[in-house]
Short mmCIF file of C-alpha atoms in Angstrom, two decimals:
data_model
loop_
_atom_site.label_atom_id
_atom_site.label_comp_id
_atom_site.label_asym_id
_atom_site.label_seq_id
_atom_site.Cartn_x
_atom_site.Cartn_y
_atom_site.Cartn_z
CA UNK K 82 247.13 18.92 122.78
CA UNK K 83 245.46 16.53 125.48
CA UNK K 84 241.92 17.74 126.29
CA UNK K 85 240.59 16.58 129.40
CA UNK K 86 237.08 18.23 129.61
CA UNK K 87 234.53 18.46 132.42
CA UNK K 88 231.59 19.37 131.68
CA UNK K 89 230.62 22.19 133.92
CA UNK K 90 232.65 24.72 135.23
CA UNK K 91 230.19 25.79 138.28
CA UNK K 92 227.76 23.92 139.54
CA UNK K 93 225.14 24.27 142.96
CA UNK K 94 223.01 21.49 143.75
CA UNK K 95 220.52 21.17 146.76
CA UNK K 96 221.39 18.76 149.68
CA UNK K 97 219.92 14.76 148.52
CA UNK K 98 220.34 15.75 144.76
CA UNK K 99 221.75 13.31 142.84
CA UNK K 100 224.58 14.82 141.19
CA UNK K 101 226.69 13.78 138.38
CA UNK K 102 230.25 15.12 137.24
CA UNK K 103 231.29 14.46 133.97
CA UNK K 104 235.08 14.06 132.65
CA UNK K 105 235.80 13.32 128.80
CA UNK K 106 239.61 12.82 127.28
CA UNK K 107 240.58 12.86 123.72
CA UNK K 108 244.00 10.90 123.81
CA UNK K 109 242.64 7.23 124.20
CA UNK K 110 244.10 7.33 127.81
CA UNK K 111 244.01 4.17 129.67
CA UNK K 112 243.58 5.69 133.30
CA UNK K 113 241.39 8.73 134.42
CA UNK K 114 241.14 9.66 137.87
CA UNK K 115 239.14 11.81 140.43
CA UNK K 116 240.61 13.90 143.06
CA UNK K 117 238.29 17.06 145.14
CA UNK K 118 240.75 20.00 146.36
CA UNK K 119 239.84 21.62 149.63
CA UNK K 120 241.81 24.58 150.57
CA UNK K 121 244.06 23.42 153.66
CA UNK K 122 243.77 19.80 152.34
CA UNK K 123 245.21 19.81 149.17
CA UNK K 124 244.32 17.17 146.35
CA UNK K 125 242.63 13.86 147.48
CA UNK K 126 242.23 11.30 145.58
CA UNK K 127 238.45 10.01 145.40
CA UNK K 128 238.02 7.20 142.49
CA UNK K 129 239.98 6.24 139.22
CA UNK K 130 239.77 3.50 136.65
CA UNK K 131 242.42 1.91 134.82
CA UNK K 132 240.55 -0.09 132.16
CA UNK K 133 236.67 0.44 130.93
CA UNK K 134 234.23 -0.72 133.82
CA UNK K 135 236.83 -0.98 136.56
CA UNK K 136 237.47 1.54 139.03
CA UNK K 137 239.37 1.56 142.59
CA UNK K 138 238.79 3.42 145.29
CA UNK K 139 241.21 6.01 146.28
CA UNK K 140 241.74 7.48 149.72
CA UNK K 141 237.83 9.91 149.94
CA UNK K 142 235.42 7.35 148.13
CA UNK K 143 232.99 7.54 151.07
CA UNK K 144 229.43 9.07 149.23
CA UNK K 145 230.75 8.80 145.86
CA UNK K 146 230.47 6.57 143.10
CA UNK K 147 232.00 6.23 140.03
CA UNK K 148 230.84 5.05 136.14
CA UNK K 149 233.38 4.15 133.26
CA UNK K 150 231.44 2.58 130.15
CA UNK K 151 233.79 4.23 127.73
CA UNK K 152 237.32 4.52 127.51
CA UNK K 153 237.27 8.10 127.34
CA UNK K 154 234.48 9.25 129.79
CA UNK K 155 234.70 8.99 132.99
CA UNK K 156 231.85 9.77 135.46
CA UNK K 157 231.53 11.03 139.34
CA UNK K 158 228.30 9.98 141.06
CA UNK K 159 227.06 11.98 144.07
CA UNK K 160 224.30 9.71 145.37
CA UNK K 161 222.77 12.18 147.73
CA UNK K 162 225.02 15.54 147.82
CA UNK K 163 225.51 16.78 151.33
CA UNK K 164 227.08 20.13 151.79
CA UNK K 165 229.99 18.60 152.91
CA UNK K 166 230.63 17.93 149.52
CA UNK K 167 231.16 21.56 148.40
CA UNK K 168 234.18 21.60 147.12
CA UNK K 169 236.40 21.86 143.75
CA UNK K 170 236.85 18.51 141.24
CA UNK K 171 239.02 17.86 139.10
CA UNK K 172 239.16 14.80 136.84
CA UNK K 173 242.83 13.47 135.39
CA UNK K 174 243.56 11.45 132.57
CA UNK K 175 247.11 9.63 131.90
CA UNK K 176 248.47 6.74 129.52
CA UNK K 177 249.85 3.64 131.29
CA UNK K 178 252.70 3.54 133.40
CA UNK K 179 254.68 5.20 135.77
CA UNK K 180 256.67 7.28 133.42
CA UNK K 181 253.67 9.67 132.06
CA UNK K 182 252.28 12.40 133.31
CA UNK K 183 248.68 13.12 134.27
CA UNK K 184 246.52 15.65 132.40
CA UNK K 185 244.08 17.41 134.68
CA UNK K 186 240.75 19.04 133.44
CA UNK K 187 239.62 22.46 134.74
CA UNK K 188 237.81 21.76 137.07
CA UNK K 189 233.84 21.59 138.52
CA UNK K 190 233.31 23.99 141.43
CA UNK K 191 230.51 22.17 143.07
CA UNK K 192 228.32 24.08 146.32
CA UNK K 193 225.69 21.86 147.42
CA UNK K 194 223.61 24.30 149.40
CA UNK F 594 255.19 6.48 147.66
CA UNK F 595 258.29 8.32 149.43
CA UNK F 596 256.97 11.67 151.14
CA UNK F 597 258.41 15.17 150.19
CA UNK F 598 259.05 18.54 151.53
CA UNK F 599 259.02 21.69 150.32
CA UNK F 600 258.65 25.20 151.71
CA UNK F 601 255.55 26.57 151.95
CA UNK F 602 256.00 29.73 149.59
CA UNK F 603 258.77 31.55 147.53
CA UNK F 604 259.17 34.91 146.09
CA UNK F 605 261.19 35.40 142.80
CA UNK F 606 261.71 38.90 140.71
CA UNK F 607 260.39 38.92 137.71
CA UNK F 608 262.77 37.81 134.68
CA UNK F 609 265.03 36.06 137.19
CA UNK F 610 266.11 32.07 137.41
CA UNK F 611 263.04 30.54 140.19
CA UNK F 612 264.77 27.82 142.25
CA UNK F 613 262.46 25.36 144.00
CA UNK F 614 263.87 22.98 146.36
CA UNK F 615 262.68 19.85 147.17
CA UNK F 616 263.35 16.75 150.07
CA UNK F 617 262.46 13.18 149.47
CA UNK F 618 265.11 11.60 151.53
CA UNK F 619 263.03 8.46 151.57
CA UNK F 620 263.29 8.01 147.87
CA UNK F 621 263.69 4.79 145.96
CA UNK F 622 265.79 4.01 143.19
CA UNK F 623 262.19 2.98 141.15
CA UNK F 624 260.69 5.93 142.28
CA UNK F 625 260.18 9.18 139.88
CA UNK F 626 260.57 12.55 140.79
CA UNK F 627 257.39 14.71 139.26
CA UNK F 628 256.72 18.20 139.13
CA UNK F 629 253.23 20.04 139.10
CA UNK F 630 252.09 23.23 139.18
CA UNK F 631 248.74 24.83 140.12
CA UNK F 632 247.39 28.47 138.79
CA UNK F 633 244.51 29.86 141.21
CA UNK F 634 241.28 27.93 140.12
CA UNK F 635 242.84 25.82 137.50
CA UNK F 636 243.32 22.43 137.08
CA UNK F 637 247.28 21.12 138.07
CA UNK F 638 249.84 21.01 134.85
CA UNK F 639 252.47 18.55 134.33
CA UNK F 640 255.96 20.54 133.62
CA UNK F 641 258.39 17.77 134.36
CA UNK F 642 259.87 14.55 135.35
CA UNK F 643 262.78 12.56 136.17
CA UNK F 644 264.29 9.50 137.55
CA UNK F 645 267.97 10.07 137.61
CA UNK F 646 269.18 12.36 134.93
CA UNK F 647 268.21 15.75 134.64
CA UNK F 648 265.51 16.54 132.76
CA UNK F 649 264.94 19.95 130.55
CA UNK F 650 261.77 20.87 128.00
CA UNK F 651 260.33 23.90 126.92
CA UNK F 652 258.92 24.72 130.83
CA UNK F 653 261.76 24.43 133.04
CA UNK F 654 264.56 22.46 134.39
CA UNK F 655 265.34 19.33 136.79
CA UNK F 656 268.23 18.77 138.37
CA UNK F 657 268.40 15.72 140.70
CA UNK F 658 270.79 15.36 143.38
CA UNK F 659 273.47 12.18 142.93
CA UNK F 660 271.99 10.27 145.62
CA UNK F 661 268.04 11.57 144.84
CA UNK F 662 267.75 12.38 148.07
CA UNK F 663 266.91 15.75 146.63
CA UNK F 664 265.76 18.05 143.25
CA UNK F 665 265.32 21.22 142.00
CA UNK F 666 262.71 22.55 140.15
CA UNK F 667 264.20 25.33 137.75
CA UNK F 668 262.27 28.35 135.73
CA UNK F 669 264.53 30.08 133.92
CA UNK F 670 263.10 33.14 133.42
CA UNK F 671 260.16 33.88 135.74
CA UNK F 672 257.13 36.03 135.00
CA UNK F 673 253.81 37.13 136.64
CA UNK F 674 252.18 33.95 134.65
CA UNK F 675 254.34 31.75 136.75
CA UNK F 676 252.86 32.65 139.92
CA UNK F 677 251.51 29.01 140.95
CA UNK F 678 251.66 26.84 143.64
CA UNK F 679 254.20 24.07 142.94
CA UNK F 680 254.08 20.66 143.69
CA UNK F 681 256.73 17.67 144.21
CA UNK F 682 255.47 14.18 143.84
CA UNK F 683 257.59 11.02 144.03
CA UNK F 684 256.19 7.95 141.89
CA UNK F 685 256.77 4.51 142.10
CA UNK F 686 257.90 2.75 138.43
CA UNK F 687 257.45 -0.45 137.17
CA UNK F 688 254.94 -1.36 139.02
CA UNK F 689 252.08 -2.75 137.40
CA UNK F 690 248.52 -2.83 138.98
CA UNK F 691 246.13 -0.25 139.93
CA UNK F 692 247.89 0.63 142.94
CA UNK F 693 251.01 2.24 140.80
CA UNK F 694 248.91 4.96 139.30
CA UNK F 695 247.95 6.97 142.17
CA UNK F 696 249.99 10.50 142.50
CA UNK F 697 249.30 11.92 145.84
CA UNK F 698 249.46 15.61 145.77
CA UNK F 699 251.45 17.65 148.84
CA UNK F 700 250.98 21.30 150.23
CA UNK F 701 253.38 22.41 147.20
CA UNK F 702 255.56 25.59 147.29
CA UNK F 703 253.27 28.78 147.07
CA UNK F 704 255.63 30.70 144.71
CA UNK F 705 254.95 34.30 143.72
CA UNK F 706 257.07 36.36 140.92
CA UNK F 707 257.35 40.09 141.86
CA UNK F 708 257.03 42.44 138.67
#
């Protein structure tokens, strides 16, 4: 089966932290993708990458960054967490093109207090 | 990407057929017809998708209407463990670039399966 894997399931962080999210895949995906889920707001899409080292902003990217050195890790960057950042991640992985699915992780609660 | 509508929520007896309609009236013929679904504090699943024909695995069923304009998400034989919110997403195809890979992510049909 696909494994996408973050690496923490719960996570609280003080506000100006620096906080990385981590997201590995085991099916030599090409494309990997963050999205935060807000209740009320459904999934929005922050960052993904469709090649090593290249990433596009998605429709949230304000206060985030995002790190790809390997094709199958894929990292969130919280420069300074605010608490308006609490809030649930979840990291995607799929294979090019438009005819394949995504495979979602479990997700990183994250409360930046 | 074409927008879609669904209802908000759905109630289905347990070990009967779940039906879940969905609009995307603005469809285009390159554009796929997805299906998600989310379990409380998990992480979305893929079940199914389509582009004309419909579509049927081990999950569920997709039937697409002749002119796409509509589809319907099919479990055959609900139970408790299919209590999920459900979400519709239209995709564009054959369209290379980083801009084709985004799958934006609706309120989704709230569906709960009554023992």
């Amino acid at each position: 089966d696909v494994k996408v894997t973050q690496s923490s399931r719960y996570l609280v962080k003080r506000t100006g932290e620096k906080v990385f999210l981590e997201c590995v895949q085991d099916m030599d995906h090409e494309n990997m993708f963050w999205y935060r889920q807000d209740p009320g707001l459904g999934l929005r899409l922050i960052y993904f990458s469709y090649d090593v080292k290249m990433k596009e902003k998605g429709d949230i990217p304000e206060g985030y960054s995002v790190s790809r050195e390997k094709k199958e890790r894929f990292s969130l960057i919280l420069e300074s967490a605010s608490t308006n950042q609490t809030s649930m991640y979840l990291c995607a992985s799929s294979a090019s093109g438009a005819n394949y699915g995504y495979t979602f992780g479990s997700g990183t609660r994250l409360t930046v207090v | 990407d074409a927008k879609t509508t669904q209802p908000p929520s759905m109630d289905c007896a347990e070990g009967r057929a779940a039906n879940l309609p969905c609009n995307h009236s603005t469809i285009s013929g390159n554009e796929y017809v997805y299906w998600y679904r989310q379990i409380h504090s998990q992480g979305p699943q893929y079940i199914i998708h389509g582009l004309k024909n419909n579509e049927t695995n081990e999950m569920a069923s997709l039937i697409i209407t002749e002119d796409r304009k509509s589809s319907t998400l099919i479990l055959p034989h609900a139970t408790l463990r299919d209590t999920a919110v459900y979400y519709c997403i239209v995709r564009l195809a054959g369209v290379s670039g980083a801009g084709s890979y985004q799958l934006t992510f609706g309120k989704g049909t709230k569906l709960s399966v009554i023992p």
